mmCIF file with all atom_site columns, C-alpha atoms in Angstrom:
data_model
loop_
_atom_site.group_PDB
_atom_site.id
_atom_site.type_symbol
_atom_site.label_atom_id
_atom_site.label_alt_id
_atom_site.label_comp_id
_atom_site.label_asym_id
_atom_site.label_entity_id
_atom_site.label_seq_id
_atom_site.pdbx_PDB_ins_code
_atom_site.Cartn_x
_atom_site.Cartn_y
_atom_site.Cartn_z
_atom_site.occupancy
_atom_site.B_iso_or_equiv
_atom_site.pdbx_formal_charge
_atom_site.auth_seq_id
_atom_site.auth_comp_id
_atom_site.auth_asym_id
_atom_site.auth_atom_id
_atom_site.pdbx_PDB_model_num
ATOM 1   C CA . MET P 1 1   ? -21.714 -14.389 5.979   1.00 45.00 ? 1   MET P CA 1
ATOM 2   C CA . THR P 1 2   ? -21.878 -15.358 2.320   1.00 51.00 ? 2   THR P CA 1
ATOM 3   C CA . ASN P 1 3   ? -21.118 -11.647 1.181   1.00 58.00 ? 3   ASN P CA 1
ATOM 4   C CA . TRP P 1 4   ? -17.835 -11.694 3.488   1.00 46.00 ? 4   TRP P CA 1
ATOM 5   C CA . LYS P 1 5   ? -16.812 -14.786 1.918   1.00 57.00 ? 5   LYS P CA 1
ATOM 6   C CA . SER P 1 6   ? -17.482 -13.560 -1.426  1.00 61.00 ? 6   SER P CA 1
ATOM 7   C CA . GLU P 1 7   ? -15.341 -10.655 -0.657  1.00 56.00 ? 7   GLU P CA 1
ATOM 8   C CA . GLN P 1 8   ? -12.425 -12.726 0.885   1.00 57.00 ? 8   GLN P CA 1
ATOM 9   C CA . GLY P 1 9   ? -12.454 -14.839 -2.381  1.00 61.00 ? 9   GLY P CA 1
ATOM 10  C CA . ASN P 1 10  ? -12.300 -11.744 -4.583  1.00 71.00 ? 10  ASN P CA 1
ATOM 11  C CA . VAL P 1 11  ? -9.536  -9.976  -2.859  1.00 69.00 ? 11  VAL P CA 1
ATOM 12  C CA . LEU P 1 12  ? -7.746  -13.610 -2.699  1.00 74.00 ? 12  LEU P CA 1
ATOM 13  C CA . ALA P 1 13  ? -8.130  -13.912 -6.392  1.00 80.00 ? 13  ALA P CA 1
ATOM 14  C CA . LYS P 1 14  ? -6.757  -10.290 -7.156  1.00 79.00 ? 14  LYS P CA 1
ATOM 15  C CA . ALA P 1 15  ? -3.792  -11.101 -4.937  1.00 77.00 ? 15  ALA P CA 1
ATOM 16  C CA . LYS P 1 16  ? -3.042  -14.314 -6.666  1.00 83.00 ? 16  LYS P CA 1
ATOM 17  C CA . ARG P 1 17  ? -3.180  -12.595 -10.027 1.00 84.00 ? 17  ARG P CA 1
ATOM 18  C CA . LEU P 1 18  ? -0.751  -9.813  -8.719  1.00 82.00 ? 18  LEU P CA 1
ATOM 19  C CA . TYR P 1 19  ? 1.653   -11.756 -6.791  1.00 86.00 ? 19  TYR P CA 1
ATOM 20  C CA . GLN P 1 20  ? 1.427   -15.391 -7.545  1.00 91.00 ? 20  GLN P CA 1
ATOM 21  C CA . GLU P 1 21  ? 4.487   -15.561 -9.746  1.00 93.00 ? 21  GLU P CA 1
ATOM 22  C CA . LYS P 1 22  ? 6.651   -13.487 -7.346  1.00 93.00 ? 22  LYS P CA 1
ATOM 23  C CA . ALA P 1 23  ? 5.402   -15.646 -4.500  1.00 94.00 ? 23  ALA P CA 1
ATOM 24  C CA . GLU P 1 24  ? 6.639   -18.812 -6.326  1.00 95.00 ? 24  GLU P CA 1
ATOM 25  C CA . ARG P 1 25  ? 10.170  -17.422 -7.058  1.00 96.00 ? 25  ARG P CA 1
ATOM 26  C CA . ILE P 1 26  ? 10.327  -16.313 -3.414  1.00 95.00 ? 26  ILE P CA 1
ATOM 27  C CA . ALA P 1 27  ? 9.333   -19.776 -2.201  1.00 96.00 ? 27  ALA P CA 1
ATOM 28  C CA . GLN P 1 28  ? 12.132  -21.331 -4.287  1.00 96.00 ? 28  GLN P CA 1
ATOM 29  C CA . SER P 1 29  ? 14.594  -19.449 -2.120  1.00 96.00 ? 29  SER P CA 1
ATOM 30  C CA . LYS P 1 30  ? 15.446  -20.182 1.591   1.00 95.00 ? 30  LYS P CA 1
ATOM 31  C CA . GLU P 1 31  ? 17.030  -16.719 1.663   1.00 96.00 ? 31  GLU P CA 1
ATOM 32  C CA . LYS P 1 32  ? 14.547  -14.950 -0.112  1.00 97.00 ? 32  LYS P CA 1
ATOM 33  C CA . VAL P 1 33  ? 12.115  -16.286 2.212   1.00 96.00 ? 33  VAL P CA 1
ATOM 34  C CA . GLN P 1 34  ? 14.201  -15.545 5.202   1.00 96.00 ? 34  GLN P CA 1
ATOM 35  C CA . GLN P 1 35  ? 14.230  -11.852 3.982   1.00 96.00 ? 35  GLN P CA 1
ATOM 36  C CA . LEU P 1 36  ? 10.539  -11.914 3.667   1.00 95.00 ? 36  LEU P CA 1
ATOM 37  C CA . ILE P 1 37  ? 10.116  -13.268 7.079   1.00 96.00 ? 37  ILE P CA 1
ATOM 38  C CA . GLN P 1 38  ? 12.317  -10.549 8.421   1.00 95.00 ? 38  GLN P CA 1
ATOM 39  C CA . LYS P 1 39  ? 10.201  -7.873  6.658   1.00 92.00 ? 39  LYS P CA 1
ATOM 40  C CA . VAL P 1 40  ? 6.998   -9.302  8.024   1.00 90.00 ? 40  VAL P CA 1
ATOM 41  C CA . SER P 1 41  ? 8.694   -9.339  11.776  1.00 91.00 ? 41  SER P CA 1
ATOM 42  C CA . ASP P 1 42  ? 9.923   -5.710  11.315  1.00 89.00 ? 42  ASP P CA 1
ATOM 43  C CA . LYS P 1 43  ? 6.372   -4.767  10.202  1.00 83.00 ? 43  LYS P CA 1
ATOM 44  C CA . LEU P 1 44  ? 4.472   -6.549  12.958  1.00 82.00 ? 44  LEU P CA 1
ATOM 45  C CA . HIS P 1 45  ? 6.715   -4.633  15.289  1.00 85.00 ? 45  HIS P CA 1
ATOM 46  C CA . ARG P 1 46  ? 6.016   -1.177  13.783  1.00 79.00 ? 46  ARG P CA 1
ATOM 47  C CA . PHE P 1 47  ? 2.418   -1.676  13.811  1.00 76.00 ? 47  PHE P CA 1
ATOM 48  C CA . ALA P 1 48  ? 1.733   -4.115  16.643  1.00 75.00 ? 48  ALA P CA 1
ATOM 49  C CA . GLU P 1 49  ? -0.734  -1.675  18.245  1.00 78.00 ? 49  GLU P CA 1
ATOM 50  C CA . ASN P 1 50  ? -2.868  -1.604  15.023  1.00 72.00 ? 50  ASN P CA 1
ATOM 51  C CA . PRO P 1 51  ? -6.064  -3.767  15.828  1.00 73.00 ? 51  PRO P CA 1
ATOM 52  C CA . THR P 1 52  ? -6.154  -5.363  12.395  1.00 69.00 ? 52  THR P CA 1
ATOM 53  C CA . VAL P 1 53  ? -2.366  -6.171  12.969  1.00 73.00 ? 53  VAL P CA 1
ATOM 54  C CA . LYS P 1 54  ? -3.269  -7.661  16.413  1.00 76.00 ? 54  LYS P CA 1
ATOM 55  C CA . GLU P 1 55  ? -6.039  -9.646  15.017  1.00 73.00 ? 55  GLU P CA 1
ATOM 56  C CA . SER P 1 56  ? -3.888  -11.250 12.345  1.00 78.00 ? 56  SER P CA 1
ATOM 57  C CA . LYS P 1 57  ? -0.794  -11.559 14.530  1.00 84.00 ? 57  LYS P CA 1
ATOM 58  C CA . PHE P 1 58  ? -1.607  -15.365 15.616  1.00 87.00 ? 58  PHE P CA 1
ATOM 59  C CA . TYR P 1 59  ? -1.910  -16.642 11.964  1.00 87.00 ? 59  TYR P CA 1
ATOM 60  C CA . LEU P 1 60  ? 1.114   -14.650 10.799  1.00 87.00 ? 60  LEU P CA 1
ATOM 61  C CA . GLU P 1 61  ? 3.167   -16.036 13.546  1.00 92.00 ? 61  GLU P CA 1
ATOM 62  C CA . VAL P 1 62  ? 1.976   -19.744 12.715  1.00 94.00 ? 62  VAL P CA 1
ATOM 63  C CA . VAL P 1 63  ? 2.802   -19.160 8.887   1.00 95.00 ? 63  VAL P CA 1
ATOM 64  C CA . ILE P 1 64  ? 6.168   -17.971 10.014  1.00 95.00 ? 64  ILE P CA 1
ATOM 65  C CA . ARG P 1 65  ? 6.883   -20.876 12.031  1.00 96.00 ? 65  ARG P CA 1
ATOM 66  C CA . MET P 1 66  ? 5.638   -23.369 9.359   1.00 97.00 ? 66  MET P CA 1
ATOM 67  C CA . LEU P 1 67  ? 7.930   -21.632 6.838   1.00 97.00 ? 67  LEU P CA 1
ATOM 68  C CA . LYS P 1 68  ? 11.031  -21.580 9.212   1.00 96.00 ? 68  LYS P CA 1
ATOM 69  C CA . ALA P 1 69  ? 10.392  -25.412 10.048  1.00 97.00 ? 69  ALA P CA 1
ATOM 70  C CA . TYR P 1 70  ? 10.146  -26.035 6.162   1.00 97.00 ? 70  TYR P CA 1
ATOM 71  C CA . TYR P 1 71  ? 13.293  -24.450 5.483   1.00 96.00 ? 71  TYR P CA 1
ATOM 72  C CA . LYS P 1 72  ? 15.178  -26.025 8.271   1.00 95.00 ? 72  LYS P CA 1
ATOM 73  C CA . ASN P 1 73  ? 13.969  -29.557 6.867   1.00 96.00 ? 73  ASN P CA 1
ATOM 74  C CA . GLU P 1 74  ? 12.060  -30.263 10.179  1.00 96.00 ? 74  GLU P CA 1
ATOM 75  C CA . TYR P 1 75  ? 8.811   -30.235 8.823   1.00 97.00 ? 75  TYR P CA 1
ATOM 76  C CA . ARG P 1 76  ? 7.593   -30.977 5.226   1.00 95.00 ? 76  ARG P CA 1
ATOM 77  C CA . GLY P 1 77  ? 3.967   -31.827 6.059   1.00 95.00 ? 77  GLY P CA 1
ATOM 78  C CA . PHE P 1 78  ? 2.343   -29.653 3.427   1.00 96.00 ? 78  PHE P CA 1
ATOM 79  C CA . SER P 1 79  ? 2.332   -29.191 -0.227  1.00 96.00 ? 79  SER P CA 1
ATOM 80  C CA . THR P 1 80  ? 4.108   -26.768 -2.638  1.00 95.00 ? 80  THR P CA 1
ATOM 81  C CA . LYS P 1 81  ? 0.460   -25.313 -3.090  1.00 95.00 ? 81  LYS P CA 1
ATOM 82  C CA . THR P 1 82  ? 0.491   -24.294 0.486   1.00 96.00 ? 82  THR P CA 1
ATOM 83  C CA . LEU P 1 83  ? 3.882   -23.147 0.780   1.00 97.00 ? 83  LEU P CA 1
ATOM 84  C CA . VAL P 1 84  ? 3.289   -20.657 -2.163  1.00 96.00 ? 84  VAL P CA 1
ATOM 85  C CA . LEU P 1 85  ? 0.159   -19.506 -0.607  1.00 94.00 ? 85  LEU P CA 1
ATOM 86  C CA . MET P 1 86  ? 1.897   -18.644 2.782   1.00 95.00 ? 86  MET P CA 1
ATOM 87  C CA . VAL P 1 87  ? 4.548   -16.846 1.034   1.00 96.00 ? 87  VAL P CA 1
ATOM 88  C CA . LEU P 1 88  ? 1.853   -14.986 -1.003  1.00 93.00 ? 88  LEU P CA 1
ATOM 89  C CA . GLY P 1 89  ? -0.021  -13.953 2.257   1.00 90.00 ? 89  GLY P CA 1
ATOM 90  C CA . LEU P 1 90  ? 3.463   -12.696 3.979   1.00 91.00 ? 90  LEU P CA 1
ATOM 91  C CA . LEU P 1 91  ? 4.204   -10.976 0.678   1.00 91.00 ? 91  LEU P CA 1
ATOM 92  C CA . TYR P 1 92  ? 0.883   -9.229  0.377   1.00 86.00 ? 92  TYR P CA 1
ATOM 93  C CA . PHE P 1 93  ? 1.316   -8.274  4.141   1.00 83.00 ? 93  PHE P CA 1
ATOM 94  C CA . VAL P 1 94  ? 4.537   -6.628  3.734   1.00 84.00 ? 94  VAL P CA 1
ATOM 95  C CA . ILE P 1 95  ? 3.697   -4.698  0.249   1.00 79.00 ? 95  ILE P CA 1
ATOM 96  C CA . PRO P 1 96  ? 2.627   -1.174  1.334   1.00 64.00 ? 96  PRO P CA 1
ATOM 97  C CA . LEU P 1 97  ? 0.684   -0.186  -1.827  1.00 55.00 ? 97  LEU P CA 1
ATOM 98  C CA . ASP P 1 98  ? -1.798  -3.030  -2.161  1.00 50.00 ? 98  ASP P CA 1
ATOM 99  C CA . PHE P 1 99  ? -5.478  -2.852  -2.866  1.00 47.00 ? 99  PHE P CA 1
ATOM 100 C CA . ILE P 1 100 ? -5.925  -0.526  0.294   1.00 51.00 ? 100 ILE P CA 1
ATOM 101 C CA . PRO P 1 101 ? -2.658  1.406   1.051   1.00 50.00 ? 101 PRO P CA 1
ATOM 102 C CA . ASP P 1 102 ? -1.310  0.479   4.698   1.00 48.00 ? 102 ASP P CA 1
ATOM 103 C CA . PHE P 1 103 ? -0.897  4.116   5.605   1.00 47.00 ? 103 PHE P CA 1
ATOM 104 C CA . ILE P 1 104 ? -4.747  4.729   5.276   1.00 48.00 ? 104 ILE P CA 1
ATOM 105 C CA . ALA P 1 105 ? -5.706  5.048   8.767   1.00 51.00 ? 105 ALA P CA 1
ATOM 106 C CA . GLY P 1 106 ? -8.398  2.285   9.931   1.00 53.00 ? 106 GLY P CA 1
ATOM 107 C CA . LEU P 1 107 ? -8.582  0.608   6.719   1.00 51.00 ? 107 LEU P CA 1
ATOM 108 C CA . GLY P 1 108 ? -4.961  0.098   5.371   1.00 57.00 ? 108 GLY P CA 1
ATOM 109 C CA . PHE P 1 109 ? -4.827  -3.383  6.952   1.00 57.00 ? 109 PHE P CA 1
ATOM 110 C CA . VAL P 1 110 ? -8.198  -4.833  6.125   1.00 62.00 ? 110 VAL P CA 1
ATOM 111 C CA . ASP P 1 111 ? -7.240  -6.166  2.614   1.00 66.00 ? 111 ASP P CA 1
ATOM 112 C CA . ASP P 1 112 ? -3.938  -7.676  4.097   1.00 67.00 ? 112 ASP P CA 1
ATOM 113 C CA . LEU P 1 113 ? -6.191  -9.361  6.864   1.00 76.00 ? 113 LEU P CA 1
ATOM 114 C CA . THR P 1 114 ? -8.886  -10.449 4.361   1.00 76.00 ? 114 THR P CA 1
ATOM 115 C CA . VAL P 1 115 ? -5.871  -12.004 2.190   1.00 80.00 ? 115 VAL P CA 1
ATOM 116 C CA . LEU P 1 116 ? -4.280  -13.744 5.043   1.00 82.00 ? 116 LEU P CA 1
ATOM 117 C CA . LEU P 1 117 ? -7.545  -15.066 6.501   1.00 83.00 ? 117 LEU P CA 1
ATOM 118 C CA . ALA P 1 118 ? -8.647  -16.424 3.108   1.00 85.00 ? 118 ALA P CA 1
ATOM 119 C CA . ILE P 1 119 ? -5.261  -18.276 2.999   1.00 90.00 ? 119 ILE P CA 1
ATOM 120 C CA . THR P 1 120 ? -5.209  -19.541 6.430   1.00 89.00 ? 120 THR P CA 1
ATOM 121 C CA . LYS P 1 121 ? -8.638  -20.730 5.723   1.00 89.00 ? 121 LYS P CA 1
ATOM 122 C CA . SER P 1 122 ? -7.860  -22.622 2.521   1.00 90.00 ? 122 SER P CA 1
ATOM 123 C CA . ILE P 1 123 ? -4.839  -24.232 4.356   1.00 94.00 ? 123 ILE P CA 1
ATOM 124 C CA . GLN P 1 124 ? -6.763  -24.839 7.718   1.00 94.00 ? 124 GLN P CA 1
ATOM 125 C CA . SER P 1 125 ? -6.158  -28.449 7.622   1.00 96.00 ? 125 SER P CA 1
ATOM 126 C CA . ASP P 1 126 ? -2.246  -28.036 6.955   1.00 97.00 ? 126 ASP P CA 1
ATOM 127 C CA . ILE P 1 127 ? -2.359  -25.374 9.881   1.00 96.00 ? 127 ILE P CA 1
ATOM 128 C CA . GLU P 1 128 ? -3.628  -27.745 12.410  1.00 96.00 ? 128 GLU P CA 1
ATOM 129 C CA . ASP P 1 129 ? -1.372  -30.567 11.344  1.00 97.00 ? 129 ASP P CA 1
ATOM 130 C CA . PHE P 1 130 ? 1.563   -28.493 11.894  1.00 97.00 ? 130 PHE P CA 1
ATOM 131 C CA . LEU P 1 131 ? 0.233   -27.179 15.380  1.00 97.00 ? 131 LEU P CA 1
ATOM 132 C CA . ASP P 1 132 ? -0.293  -30.825 16.403  1.00 96.00 ? 132 ASP P CA 1
ATOM 133 C CA . TRP P 1 133 ? 3.170   -31.371 15.043  1.00 97.00 ? 133 TRP P CA 1
ATOM 134 C CA . GLU P 1 134 ? 4.491   -28.715 17.298  1.00 96.00 ? 134 GLU P CA 1
ATOM 135 C CA . ARG P 1 135 ? 2.597   -30.026 20.363  1.00 95.00 ? 135 ARG P CA 1
ATOM 136 C CA . THR P 1 136 ? 4.088   -33.379 20.116  1.00 93.00 ? 136 THR P CA 1
ATOM 137 C CA . LYS P 1 137 ? 7.585   -32.066 19.386  1.00 86.00 ? 137 LYS P CA 1
ATOM 138 C CA . ALA P 1 138 ? 7.506   -30.036 22.357  1.00 67.00 ? 138 ALA P CA 1
#
């Protein structure tokens, strides 16, 4: 288990080094975030049967809902750091040529999932607060 945690941390650190600035720029624009969400939705649809994508779908959907609520000014219960991490996770998911290119059968989405899981784990309390907010809103 320690090895997996270490690997998650390494992959997330690499993703941050490569894409943090771009994620920060995207996070500053509602329109760019909406475009990113559309790209994520399109990719989810195209690769819906991929086992790795299926495994990460729940987290992707929660992050998308959090971002949508944030930019609609409905929910602001997380920090700018969390906002940028969510954008980074979505950005990493849609970039086809990352650490393990998505076209490599069986492995292409492993690094995407690793980055996404590391991000969702680091913002777990924000996710739980958001899910509580959604339940009370409904």
